[in-house]
Short mmCIF file of C-alpha atoms and ligand atoms in Angstrom, two decimals:
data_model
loop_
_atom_site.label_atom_id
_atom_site.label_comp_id
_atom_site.label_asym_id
_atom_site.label_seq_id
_atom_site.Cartn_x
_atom_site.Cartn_y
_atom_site.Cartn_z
CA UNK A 1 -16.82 3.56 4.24
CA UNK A 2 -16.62 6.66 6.21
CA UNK A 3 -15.74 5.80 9.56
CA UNK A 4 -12.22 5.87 10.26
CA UNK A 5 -9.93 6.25 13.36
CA UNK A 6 -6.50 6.27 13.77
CA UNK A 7 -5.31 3.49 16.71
CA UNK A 8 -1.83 3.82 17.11
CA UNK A 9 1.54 3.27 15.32
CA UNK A 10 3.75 0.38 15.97
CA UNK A 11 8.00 0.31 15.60
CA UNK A 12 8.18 -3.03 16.92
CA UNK A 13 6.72 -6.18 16.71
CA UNK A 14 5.65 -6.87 20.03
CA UNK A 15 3.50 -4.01 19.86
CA UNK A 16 1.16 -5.13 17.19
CA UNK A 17 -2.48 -4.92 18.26
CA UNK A 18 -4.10 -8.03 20.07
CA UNK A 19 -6.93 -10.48 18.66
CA UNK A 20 -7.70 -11.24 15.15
CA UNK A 21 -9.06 -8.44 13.54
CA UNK A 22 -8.41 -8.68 9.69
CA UNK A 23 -5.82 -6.64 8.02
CA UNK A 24 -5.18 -4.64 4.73
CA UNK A 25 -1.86 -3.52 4.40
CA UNK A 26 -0.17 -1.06 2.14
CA UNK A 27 3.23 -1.21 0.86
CA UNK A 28 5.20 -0.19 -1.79
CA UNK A 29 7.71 2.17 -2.63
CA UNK A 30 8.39 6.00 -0.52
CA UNK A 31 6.53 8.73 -2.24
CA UNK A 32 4.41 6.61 -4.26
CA UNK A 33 1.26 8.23 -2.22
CA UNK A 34 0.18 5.14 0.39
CA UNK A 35 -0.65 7.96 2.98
CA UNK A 36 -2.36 10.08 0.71
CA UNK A 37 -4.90 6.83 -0.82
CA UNK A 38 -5.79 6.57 3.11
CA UNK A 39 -7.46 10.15 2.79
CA UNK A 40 -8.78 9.72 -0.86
CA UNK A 41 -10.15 6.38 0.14
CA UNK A 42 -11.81 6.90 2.92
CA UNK A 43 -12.74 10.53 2.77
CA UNK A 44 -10.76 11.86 5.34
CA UNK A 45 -8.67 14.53 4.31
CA UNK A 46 -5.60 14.97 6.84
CA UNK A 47 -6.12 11.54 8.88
CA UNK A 48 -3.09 10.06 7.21
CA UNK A 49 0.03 12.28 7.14
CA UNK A 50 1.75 12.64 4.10
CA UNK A 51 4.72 13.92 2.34
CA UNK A 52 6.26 15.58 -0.38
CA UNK A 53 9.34 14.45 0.84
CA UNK A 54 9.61 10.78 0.76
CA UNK A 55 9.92 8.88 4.01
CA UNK A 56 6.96 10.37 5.80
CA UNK A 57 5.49 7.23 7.39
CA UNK A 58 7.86 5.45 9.87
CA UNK A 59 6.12 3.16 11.43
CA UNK A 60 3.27 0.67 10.76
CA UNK A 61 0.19 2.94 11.33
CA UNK A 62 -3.33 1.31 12.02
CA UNK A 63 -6.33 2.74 10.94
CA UNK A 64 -9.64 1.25 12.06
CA UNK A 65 -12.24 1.43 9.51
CA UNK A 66 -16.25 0.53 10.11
CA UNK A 67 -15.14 -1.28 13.28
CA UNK A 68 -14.67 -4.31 10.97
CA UNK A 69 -10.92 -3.81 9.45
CA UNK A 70 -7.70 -2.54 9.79
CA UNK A 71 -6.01 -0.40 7.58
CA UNK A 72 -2.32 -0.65 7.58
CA UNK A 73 0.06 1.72 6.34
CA UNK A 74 3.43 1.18 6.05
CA UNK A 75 6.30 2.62 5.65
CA UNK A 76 7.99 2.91 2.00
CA UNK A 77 10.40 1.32 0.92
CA UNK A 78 13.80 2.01 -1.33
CA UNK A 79 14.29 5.91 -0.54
CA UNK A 80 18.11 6.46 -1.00
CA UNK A 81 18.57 9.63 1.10
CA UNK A 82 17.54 7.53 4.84
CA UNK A 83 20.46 6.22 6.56
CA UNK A 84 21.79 2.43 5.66
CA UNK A 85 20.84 1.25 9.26
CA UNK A 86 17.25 2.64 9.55
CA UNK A 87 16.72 1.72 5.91
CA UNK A 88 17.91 -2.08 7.35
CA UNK A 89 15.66 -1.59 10.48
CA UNK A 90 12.21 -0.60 8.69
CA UNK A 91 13.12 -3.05 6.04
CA UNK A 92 13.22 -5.47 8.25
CA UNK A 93 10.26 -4.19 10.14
CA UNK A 94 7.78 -4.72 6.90
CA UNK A 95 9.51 -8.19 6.19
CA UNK A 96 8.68 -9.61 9.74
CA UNK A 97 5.46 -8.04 10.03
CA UNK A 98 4.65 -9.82 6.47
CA UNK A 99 5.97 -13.24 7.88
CA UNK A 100 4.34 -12.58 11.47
CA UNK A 101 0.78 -11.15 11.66
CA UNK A 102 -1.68 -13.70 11.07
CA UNK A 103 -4.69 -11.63 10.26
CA UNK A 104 -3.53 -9.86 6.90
CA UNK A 105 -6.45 -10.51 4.55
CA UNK A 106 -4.81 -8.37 1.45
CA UNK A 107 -2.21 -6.44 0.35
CA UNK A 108 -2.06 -3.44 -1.89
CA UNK A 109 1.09 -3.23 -3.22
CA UNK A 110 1.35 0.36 -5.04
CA UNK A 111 3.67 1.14 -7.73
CA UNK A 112 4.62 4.80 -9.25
CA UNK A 113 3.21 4.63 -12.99
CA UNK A 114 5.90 6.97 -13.79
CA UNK A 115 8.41 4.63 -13.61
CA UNK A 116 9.52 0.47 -13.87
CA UNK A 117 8.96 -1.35 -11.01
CA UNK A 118 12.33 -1.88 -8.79
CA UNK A 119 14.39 -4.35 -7.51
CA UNK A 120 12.17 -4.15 -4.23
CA UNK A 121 8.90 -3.97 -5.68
CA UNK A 122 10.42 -7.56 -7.37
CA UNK A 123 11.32 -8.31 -3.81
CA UNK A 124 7.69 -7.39 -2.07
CA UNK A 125 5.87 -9.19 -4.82
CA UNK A 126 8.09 -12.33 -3.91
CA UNK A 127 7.10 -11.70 -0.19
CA UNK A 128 3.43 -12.10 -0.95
CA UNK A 129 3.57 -14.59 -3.24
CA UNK A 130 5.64 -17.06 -0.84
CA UNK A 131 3.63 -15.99 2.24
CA UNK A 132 0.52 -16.40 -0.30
CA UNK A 133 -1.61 -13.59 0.95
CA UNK A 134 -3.40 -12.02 -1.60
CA UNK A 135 -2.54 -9.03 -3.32
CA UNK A 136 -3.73 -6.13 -5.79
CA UNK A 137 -1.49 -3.85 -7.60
CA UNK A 138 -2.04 -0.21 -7.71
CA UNK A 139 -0.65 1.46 -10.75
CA UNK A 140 -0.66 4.77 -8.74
CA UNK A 141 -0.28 8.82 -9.77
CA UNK A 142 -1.74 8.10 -13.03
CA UNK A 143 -3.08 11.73 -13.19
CA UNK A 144 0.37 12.79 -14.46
CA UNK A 145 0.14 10.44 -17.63
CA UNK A 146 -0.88 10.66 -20.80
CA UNK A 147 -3.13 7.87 -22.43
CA UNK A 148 0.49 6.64 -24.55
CA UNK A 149 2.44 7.10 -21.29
CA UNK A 150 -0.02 4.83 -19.53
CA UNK A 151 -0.52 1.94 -21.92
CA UNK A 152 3.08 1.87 -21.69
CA UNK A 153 3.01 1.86 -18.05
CA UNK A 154 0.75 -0.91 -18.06
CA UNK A 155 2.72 -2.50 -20.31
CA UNK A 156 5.45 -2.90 -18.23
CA UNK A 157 4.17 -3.81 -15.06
CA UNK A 158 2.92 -6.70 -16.72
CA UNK A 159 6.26 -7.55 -17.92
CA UNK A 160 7.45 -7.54 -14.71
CA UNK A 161 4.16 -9.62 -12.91
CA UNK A 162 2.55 -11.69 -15.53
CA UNK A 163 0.05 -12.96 -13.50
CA UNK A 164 -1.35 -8.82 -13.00
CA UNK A 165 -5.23 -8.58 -15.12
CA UNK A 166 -5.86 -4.73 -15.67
CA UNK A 167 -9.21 -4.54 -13.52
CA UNK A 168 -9.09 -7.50 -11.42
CA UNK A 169 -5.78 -7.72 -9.62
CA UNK A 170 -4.25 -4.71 -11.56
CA UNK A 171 -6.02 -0.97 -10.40
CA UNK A 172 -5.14 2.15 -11.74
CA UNK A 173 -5.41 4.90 -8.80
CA UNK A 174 -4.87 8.43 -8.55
CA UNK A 175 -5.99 10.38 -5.21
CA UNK A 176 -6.09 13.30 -7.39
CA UNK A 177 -8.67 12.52 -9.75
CA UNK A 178 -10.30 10.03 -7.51
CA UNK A 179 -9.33 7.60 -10.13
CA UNK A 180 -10.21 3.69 -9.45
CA UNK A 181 -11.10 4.57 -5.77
CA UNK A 182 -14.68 2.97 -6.61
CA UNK A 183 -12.93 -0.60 -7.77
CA UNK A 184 -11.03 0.03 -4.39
CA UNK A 185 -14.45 0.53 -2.57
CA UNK A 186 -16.62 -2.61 -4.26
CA UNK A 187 -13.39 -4.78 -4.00
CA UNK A 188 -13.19 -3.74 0.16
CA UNK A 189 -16.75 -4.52 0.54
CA UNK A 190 -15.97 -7.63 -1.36
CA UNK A 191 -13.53 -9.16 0.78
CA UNK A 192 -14.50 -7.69 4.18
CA UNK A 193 -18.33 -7.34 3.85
N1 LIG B 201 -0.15 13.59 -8.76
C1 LIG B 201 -0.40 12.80 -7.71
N2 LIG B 201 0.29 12.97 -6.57
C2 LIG B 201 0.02 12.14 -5.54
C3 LIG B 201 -0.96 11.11 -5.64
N3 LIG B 201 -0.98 10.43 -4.46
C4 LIG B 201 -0.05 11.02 -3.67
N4 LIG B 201 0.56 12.05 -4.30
C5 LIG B 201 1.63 12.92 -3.76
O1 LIG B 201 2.79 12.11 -3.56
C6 LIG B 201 3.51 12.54 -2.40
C7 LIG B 201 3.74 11.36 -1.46
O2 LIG B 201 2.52 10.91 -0.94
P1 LIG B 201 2.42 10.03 0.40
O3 LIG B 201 1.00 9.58 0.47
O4 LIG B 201 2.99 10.74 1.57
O5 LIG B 201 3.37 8.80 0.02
P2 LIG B 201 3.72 7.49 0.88
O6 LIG B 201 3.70 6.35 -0.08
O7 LIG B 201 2.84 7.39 2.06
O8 LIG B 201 5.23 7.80 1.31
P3 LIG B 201 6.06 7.22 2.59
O9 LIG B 201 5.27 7.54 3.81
O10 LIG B 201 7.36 7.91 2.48
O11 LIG B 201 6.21 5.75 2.36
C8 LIG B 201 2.69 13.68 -1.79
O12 LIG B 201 3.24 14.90 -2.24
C9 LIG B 201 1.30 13.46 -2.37
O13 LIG B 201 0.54 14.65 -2.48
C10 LIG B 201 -1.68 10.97 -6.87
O14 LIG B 201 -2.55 10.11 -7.06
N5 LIG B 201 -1.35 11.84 -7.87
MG1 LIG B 202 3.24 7.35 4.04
#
């Protein structure tokens, strides 16, 4: 899946794209590298900006990928530094996109393997499971773990979603190594193809 193109960015509802073309989203967390999958994924360094500093993406972005799929990516989540009211406004940007597009196919939620889960990954996963579209986790960055660190990580986000299987519905991902972007690849073709 090489063919790529960025269609446009949306800040408000109204604007989402016309017809039924099927969706994948990606959420999660600011910082936790969303952008940066795009361009690991897809082989496209650049097409996605990304950030060191969290907070990059504002705005659901929509990728089209093999004429077939969207790609959406959307704007983290839980970065204290952003302004209580913009914070509110994206917040509630992702929460009625979730609720209102009727052609999301899958979610990716990622999560930092560096740390726990938070309150709002808690709060995504309960999004998902109540609108029942189906949904992967990525146990992202793990480049910057060590084998202990990681079966600990793993550990824990299980704790946290019991119903995650390490391989099926649980990936481990890092755009650095190029890590688990092959599981990504089979399970696209999977569920678009
Ligand atoms: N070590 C490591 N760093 C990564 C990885 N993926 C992304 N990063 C870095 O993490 C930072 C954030 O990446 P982005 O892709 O911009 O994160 P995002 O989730 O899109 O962030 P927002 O747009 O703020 O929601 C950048 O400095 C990336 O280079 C990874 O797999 N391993
Ligand atoms: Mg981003």
């Amino acid at each position: 899946m090489k063919k790529i193109e960025f269609i446009k960015s949306v800040k408000s509802i109204k604007d989402l794209p016309k017809g039924n073309i099927p969706e994948v989203v990606l959420c999660g967390r600011s910082n936790v590298g969303k952008s940066t999958f795009i361009n690991t994924v897809f082989g496209r360094k650049g097409i996605a900006k990304t950030s060191s500093t969290p907070g990059k993406t504002q705005a659901l972005n929509y990728y089209f990928v093999e004429e077939k799929f969207y790609v959406v990516d959307l704007p983290g989540f839980g970065y204290a530094k952003v302004p209580k009211k913009e914070k509110e406004i994206w917040q509630k940007l992702i929460a009625d996109y979730l609720g209102f597009s009727k052609n999301i196919i899958y979610a990716f939620h990622f999560i930092d393997s560096r740390h726990e889960p938070t309150k709002l990954d808690v709060t995504l996963n309960g999004f998902l499971r109540e609108l029942e579209i189906p949904y992967i986790v990525l146990l992202n960055k793990i480049d910057k773990l060590k084998q202990s660190e990681l079966a600990k990580a793993r550990k824990s986000v299980r704790q946290f979603f019991p119903e995650l299987l390490p391989g099926e519905n649980l990936i481990e991902f890092s755009s650095t190594k190029g890590i688990g972007k092959k599981e990504i690849l089979q399970l696209l073709k999977r569920i678009l193809f």
